[in-house]
Short mmCIF file of C-alpha atoms in Angstrom, two decimals:
data_model
loop_
_atom_site.label_atom_id
_atom_site.label_comp_id
_atom_site.label_asym_id
_atom_site.label_seq_id
_atom_site.Cartn_x
_atom_site.Cartn_y
_atom_site.Cartn_z
CA MET A 1 -0.52 -0.14 -0.04
CA ILE A 2 1.39 3.14 -1.25
CA VAL A 3 -0.89 6.02 0.92
CA GLU A 4 -2.53 4.29 4.02
CA LEU A 5 -5.58 6.05 5.04
CA THR A 6 -7.20 6.51 9.05
CA ASP A 7 -10.07 5.57 9.88
CA GLU A 8 -11.28 9.56 9.81
CA ALA A 9 -9.81 9.69 6.04
CA LEU A 10 -11.94 6.54 5.04
CA ILE A 11 -15.16 7.26 6.58
CA LYS A 12 -15.00 10.71 4.54
CA LEU A 13 -13.51 9.47 1.65
CA GLN A 14 -16.13 7.57 1.47
CA GLU A 15 -18.93 9.32 2.43
CA LYS A 16 -17.70 12.14 -0.18
CA THR A 17 -17.16 9.46 -3.03
CA GLN A 18 -20.89 8.93 -2.21
CA GLN A 19 -22.25 12.39 -3.07
CA HIS A 20 -19.80 12.74 -6.27
CA GLU A 21 -20.44 9.92 -9.82
CA ASN A 22 -16.99 9.46 -9.70
CA PRO A 23 -15.81 6.89 -6.72
CA ASN A 24 -11.66 7.49 -7.96
CA ILE A 25 -9.27 9.38 -6.07
CA ARG A 26 -6.55 10.37 -7.61
CA ILE A 27 -2.93 11.39 -5.13
CA GLY A 28 -0.07 12.02 -6.01
CA VAL A 29 2.63 14.91 -6.55
CA LYS A 30 3.75 17.82 -8.93
CA GLY A 31 6.50 20.22 -9.08
CA SER A 32 5.23 22.46 -7.81
CA GLY A 33 5.35 25.64 -4.29
CA CYS A 34 7.97 27.05 -2.50
CA ASN A 35 9.43 23.62 -1.56
CA GLY A 36 9.92 21.84 -4.40
CA PHE A 37 6.55 19.51 -5.04
CA ALA A 38 2.96 19.90 -4.07
CA TYR A 39 0.75 16.93 -3.07
CA GLU A 40 -2.50 16.15 -6.81
CA PHE A 41 -5.87 15.34 -4.59
CA ASP A 42 -9.06 15.17 -6.67
CA PHE A 43 -10.61 12.96 -7.96
CA LEU A 44 -9.83 11.15 -11.17
CA ARG A 45 -10.46 13.11 -14.76
CA GLY A 46 -11.20 11.10 -17.48
CA GLU A 47 -9.46 7.79 -17.13
CA PRO A 48 -6.14 6.67 -15.46
CA ASP A 49 -3.16 6.18 -16.89
CA GLU A 50 -2.15 2.70 -18.35
CA ASP A 51 0.99 2.75 -15.79
CA ASP A 52 -1.00 3.84 -12.74
CA LEU A 53 -1.27 1.91 -9.34
CA GLU A 54 -4.75 1.41 -8.15
CA VAL A 55 -5.74 0.71 -4.54
CA ASN A 56 -10.04 -0.65 -4.11
CA TYR A 57 -11.80 0.54 -1.21
CA GLY A 58 -14.29 -1.25 -2.50
CA THR A 59 -17.11 2.21 -2.61
CA PHE A 60 -13.49 4.23 -3.97
CA SER A 61 -10.63 3.22 -5.76
CA ILE A 62 -7.12 5.63 -4.57
CA TRP A 63 -5.35 5.98 -8.75
CA THR A 64 -1.42 6.51 -8.34
CA ASN A 65 0.45 7.80 -11.47
CA GLN A 66 4.41 5.98 -11.31
CA ALA A 67 6.06 8.71 -11.06
CA SER A 68 4.83 9.48 -7.38
CA VAL A 69 5.11 6.63 -5.83
CA GLU A 70 8.43 7.19 -4.33
CA TYR A 71 7.19 10.74 -3.00
CA LEU A 72 3.82 9.18 -1.29
CA HIS A 73 5.36 5.91 -0.47
CA GLY A 74 4.33 5.29 3.46
CA MET A 75 2.77 8.39 3.55
CA GLN A 76 -0.31 8.30 5.70
CA LEU A 77 -3.80 10.52 4.86
CA ASP A 78 -5.65 11.67 7.68
CA TYR A 79 -9.14 13.78 8.27
CA GLN A 80 -8.54 16.36 11.01
CA TYR A 81 -10.95 18.67 13.22
CA HIS A 82 -9.40 21.75 13.96
CA GLY A 83 -11.70 23.37 15.23
CA ILE A 84 -14.12 24.66 12.90
CA ASN A 85 -12.02 23.96 10.57
CA GLU A 86 -11.11 20.55 8.88
CA GLY A 87 -9.85 18.87 5.86
CA PHE A 88 -8.00 16.05 4.84
CA THR A 89 -3.86 16.04 6.13
CA PHE A 90 -1.43 14.03 4.41
CA VAL A 91 1.23 13.11 6.85
CA ASN A 92 3.97 12.53 4.48
CA PRO A 93 7.83 10.31 6.35
CA ASN A 94 10.19 11.62 3.36
CA ALA A 95 8.75 15.12 3.65
CA THR A 96 11.85 16.94 5.13
CA ALA A 97 10.47 20.19 5.01
CA SER A 98 6.95 21.26 4.10
CA CYS A 99 6.34 25.46 3.47
CA GLY A 100 4.01 27.43 6.02
CA CYS A 101 0.69 27.68 4.21
CA GLY A 102 1.49 23.00 3.82
CA GLU A 103 0.82 23.62 0.37
CA SER A 104 4.08 22.58 -1.04
CA PHE A 105 7.03 20.26 0.96
CA SER A 106 10.51 19.28 0.10
CA ILE A 107 12.17 15.66 -0.11
#
């Protein structure tokens, strides 16, 4: 498994994918931001690429492209509540630094 889901993240992903016509999620990494990399996390648009990896969770699947695997391996996706704010959080043991806004990281 490339990305581990906490119980909270699994519940929220099940809720969100049931409300959407597409039950497929894409998680990846792209070059961006002040630290060099940014996470991609959205519904899969169109068909997955031929070499994408799929992890099926029954009601939804998470797709990751091959180039992102080394940056995401061992990462945990969590869903956290902070006062009135809530959202998905990436806990990545491969990241050596991240920016103050949490949008980018470096390896």
